[in-house]
Amino acid sequence: MVRTSSASAGIQESSEEKKRVIGYIYPHFPVELVLAHGLVPSLISTNPETQGAFENSLQTFACGYVRNLFSRRVRGELSSLSGLVFPSNTCDSLQNAGDIWRYRFPEDVVFKVTYPVSDYGKASVKFLAEELKILSDRIEREFGVPFSNESFKAAVEMINGFRESLQMIYSARVIMPSIITYHQLMELTRQFLTEPTRESLDEINRHIAGSLGPLSTDIINDFRELKQMMQRMRVEREFDVERDHPRIAMVGGMTDPQLISQVLHELGEGERFSLVIDLLSFGFKCVFSPQIQFDSDPFVEMAKNILSTPKEPTQEGLTNRLIFLRETLVNLKIEGLIILEQSFCDPDEFEAPSLERVAKEESIPVVRLPIDPELSDQERVKLRLQSFLENLLELV
Amino acid sequence: MSEKKEKAYRLLEANNLLNQIMFRYMLEGHSASEEGRLAWLTSGFPVEIPLAMSLGVVYPEQYGAVVGSQKMGPQVCAFAENIGYSPELCSYARSSIGSVLKPEESPLEGLPKPQALLAGNNICGTVMKWYDAVSQLTGAPVFLLDTPPIDDVQGDHHKEYVKAGLERLITFISDHFDVELQDDRLREVADNSTRAIALWTEILQSCKAKPSPLNCADRFLAMAPVVSQRGTEYILEYYETLLKEVRERVSNGLGAIMDEKVRLLWDNIPPWFNIFRFFNSLAKRGVVFPADTYTHAWSGSFDSPDILNAIVSLYSNVYLNKGIDAKIDKMCELIMDYDLDGFVLFSVRSCKRYSLGQMVSKEIVMERTGVPGVIIEGDMVDSRLFNEAQVQTRIDALLEMIV
Ligand code: SF4
Ligand code: SF4
């Protein structure tokens, strides 16, 4: 495949000294597979600075995420990538995006992984394992780098380390949000998603040691118990939580948590109110994947792992997601809920009324926030959040 | 054959039979619901299985078309919007949710109450979310048959996965309705489907004739039984009658419109709320649509010793479940085979699955076939999203390129 050589254009081959970077979009993409080929995986998130360069390829009713992705490509922001992996069988916007991309940017190296929507047990694992094997073979053919079992093992150990540490700090701050602000937590999560290296893992661990070191064993045990429950997407009992400020939760799909954490930070998160938990794809759901095992074939293990991660709005399982939300609201003493809906995102927009209903049934104030990645109406978003928070502060 | 004339358009006599079988379909849906054995199905669902297991079936997408054609889209969709469903969502979904909320204010008093919701994502990913929402409101359980999209050839792992889904479907229906699947009954139903699809395919192909015996609106109405009642025996008589009438038109040189001058391809669902006005006004200008991508979606056969494998193959490989390449190939093939002069892509705001991709499709189809195309924008049910003047201007521009 010919790749563009113009720095202002698209995805291109990195220089020899630098490792090739493979972009990915789906929150539960197995980054360890890319690492096992000696390549670097990097989440392609939205860029609020990049606007309106998608019009040649997409109608305006493509979701905000996909629009931003095309705009970023047209503006040359993805030129450091050597390839991009599109998910298939997730949502209708992304389903088309990969195909349109191939026609629009034929010089780019584009891969596809098809994920099962249904959980048919072994049949789903087998299907996904085969899809991952196909991807691995294609990566090898494209870049001449084989899948290495040693690199896979090292990658899994590192990823498992990330998840273990981030899950701990996530759970800890649900109970005790003063440990670290949501904004700081998102910085750490972002490092894991965009550059999973030993150095960034060490940094996270330093944070944890600093924050949790002085706490009593009882408190740490509570954190651990909550962590185990949240891995199963359950919160089966009440926890004794810190209530210095009103406790807010946030739920939604692929809205970039960093983007919204910035807005919340500006509105006084950590000082006037605490965003104690998000249930977003690129936040909680990426972090709370279980540990990857080495019990059998690596592709089977990766497939099993992906299929046991917290389910996305693009998958089956609405009833379980609603149970989890209700338990989170009640047992973690949440006092306000923010529902984020990416513009023109069917999965978000279909689930929002059900999520809202749960909050209302539990008499918890709720705000629904349609949002686009460019935050083109940033002021409106900020104002709505502000007035929601003001009302909440008065109530609590 | 007697022939009624209405402006620039010929009416089909077979429509009387069509009305009768659609009425029967409605009554059967109601009695199945009263007996506690009604399933709502998506249009690409393997209906042969629930039918062979004695379930009654109705199709919410078809109901959406009724809401649209009765011009009640904005009103019924608003019922769903009022409880928080975004106006950006598919209007079939919104109108179905709206009619569940307020059946007394919806056409036909809504669809009869379902006891199960059977969704197949070989048409889009939206259906799972939509049926989940209906499940929240009605309490009926959802079964999703996952048929992941296919790029070119269906791999063995794909076949095995879809087959596992079919087996789960059979268990799901057995458990919920206390019925068993009998092989001979499934064979009978599958044979009926094969015959109906074969008749339908022949009817579609007769439109290669000049003048074309059918126009777009004819096919969109005539496809209703093959969508919603394939597998039953009683629709075969209708398709045999229609085929006979179509053949007569062809042998007598009679077209669907009085004076055929321009032959176009239609892509996507039609704007149900003004389907007749839209196509008839073009008929007056000599424009006919001998082919469209949508009604060609129901094709194939179950003529195989292993029916479950045949179902896996047929329902996974519908071109709607394939990528843009397949859609482009289909459009080029139809333009060539039906000798068409141009094409109209209806960009349906509700339907991201089919509409996103039309911008590149348009360029490539034009390049490959050498005929011009145009994209018009709107919606199939929600008339608030249809700008008639803008649509007219674009169609005029297309016709100027052709004539
Ligand atoms: S899940 Fe939603 S935000 Fe994500 S790509 Fe699909 S439509 Fe866009
Ligand atoms: S999104 Fe499109 S394919 Fe899916 S139900 Fe709506 S109109 Fe049909």
PDB file of C-alpha atoms in Angstrom, chain A residues 103, chain B residues 324-333 335-336 361-371:
ATOM      1  CA  TYR A 103     -12.178   5.458  -0.474  1.00  0.00           C
TER       2      TYR A 103
ATOM      3  CA  ILE B 324     -20.066   0.249   0.767  1.00  0.00           C
ATOM      4  CA  ASP B 325     -18.328  -1.787  -1.953  1.00  0.00           C
ATOM      5  CA  ALA B 326     -21.310  -4.130  -2.192  1.00  0.00           C
ATOM      6  CA  LYS B 327     -23.713  -1.233  -2.303  1.00  0.00           C
ATOM      7  CA  ILE B 328     -21.766   0.507  -5.026  1.00  0.00           C
ATOM      8  CA  ASP B 329     -21.540  -2.732  -7.009  1.00  0.00           C
ATOM      9  CA  LYS B 330     -25.285  -3.202  -6.638  1.00  0.00           C
ATOM     10  CA  MET B 331     -26.046   0.294  -7.888  1.00  0.00           C
ATOM     11  CA  CYS B 332     -23.716  -0.047 -10.862  1.00  0.00           C
ATOM     12  CA  GLU B 333     -25.198  -3.449 -11.678  1.00  0.00           C
ATOM     13  CA  ILE B 335     -27.863   0.935 -13.683  1.00  0.00           C
ATOM     14  CA  MET B 336     -26.322  -1.305 -16.328  1.00  0.00           C
ATOM     15  CA  SER B 361     -20.975   6.175  -3.522  1.00  0.00           C
ATOM     16  CA  LYS B 362     -22.232   8.958  -5.751  1.00  0.00           C
ATOM     17  CA  GLU B 363     -18.759   9.820  -7.025  1.00  0.00           C
ATOM     18  CA  ILE B 364     -17.779   6.227  -7.684  1.00  0.00           C
ATOM     19  CA  VAL B 365     -21.030   5.173  -9.321  1.00  0.00           C
ATOM     20  CA  MET B 366     -20.844   8.193 -11.627  1.00  0.00           C
ATOM     21  CA  GLU B 367     -17.262   7.372 -12.479  1.00  0.00           C
ATOM     22  CA  ARG B 368     -17.968   3.715 -13.171  1.00  0.00           C
ATOM     23  CA  THR B 369     -21.226   4.019 -15.059  1.00  0.00           C
ATOM     24  CA  GLY B 370     -20.846   7.419 -16.666  1.00  0.00           C
ATOM     25  CA  VAL B 371     -24.395   8.441 -15.691  1.00  0.00           C
TER      26      VAL B 371
END
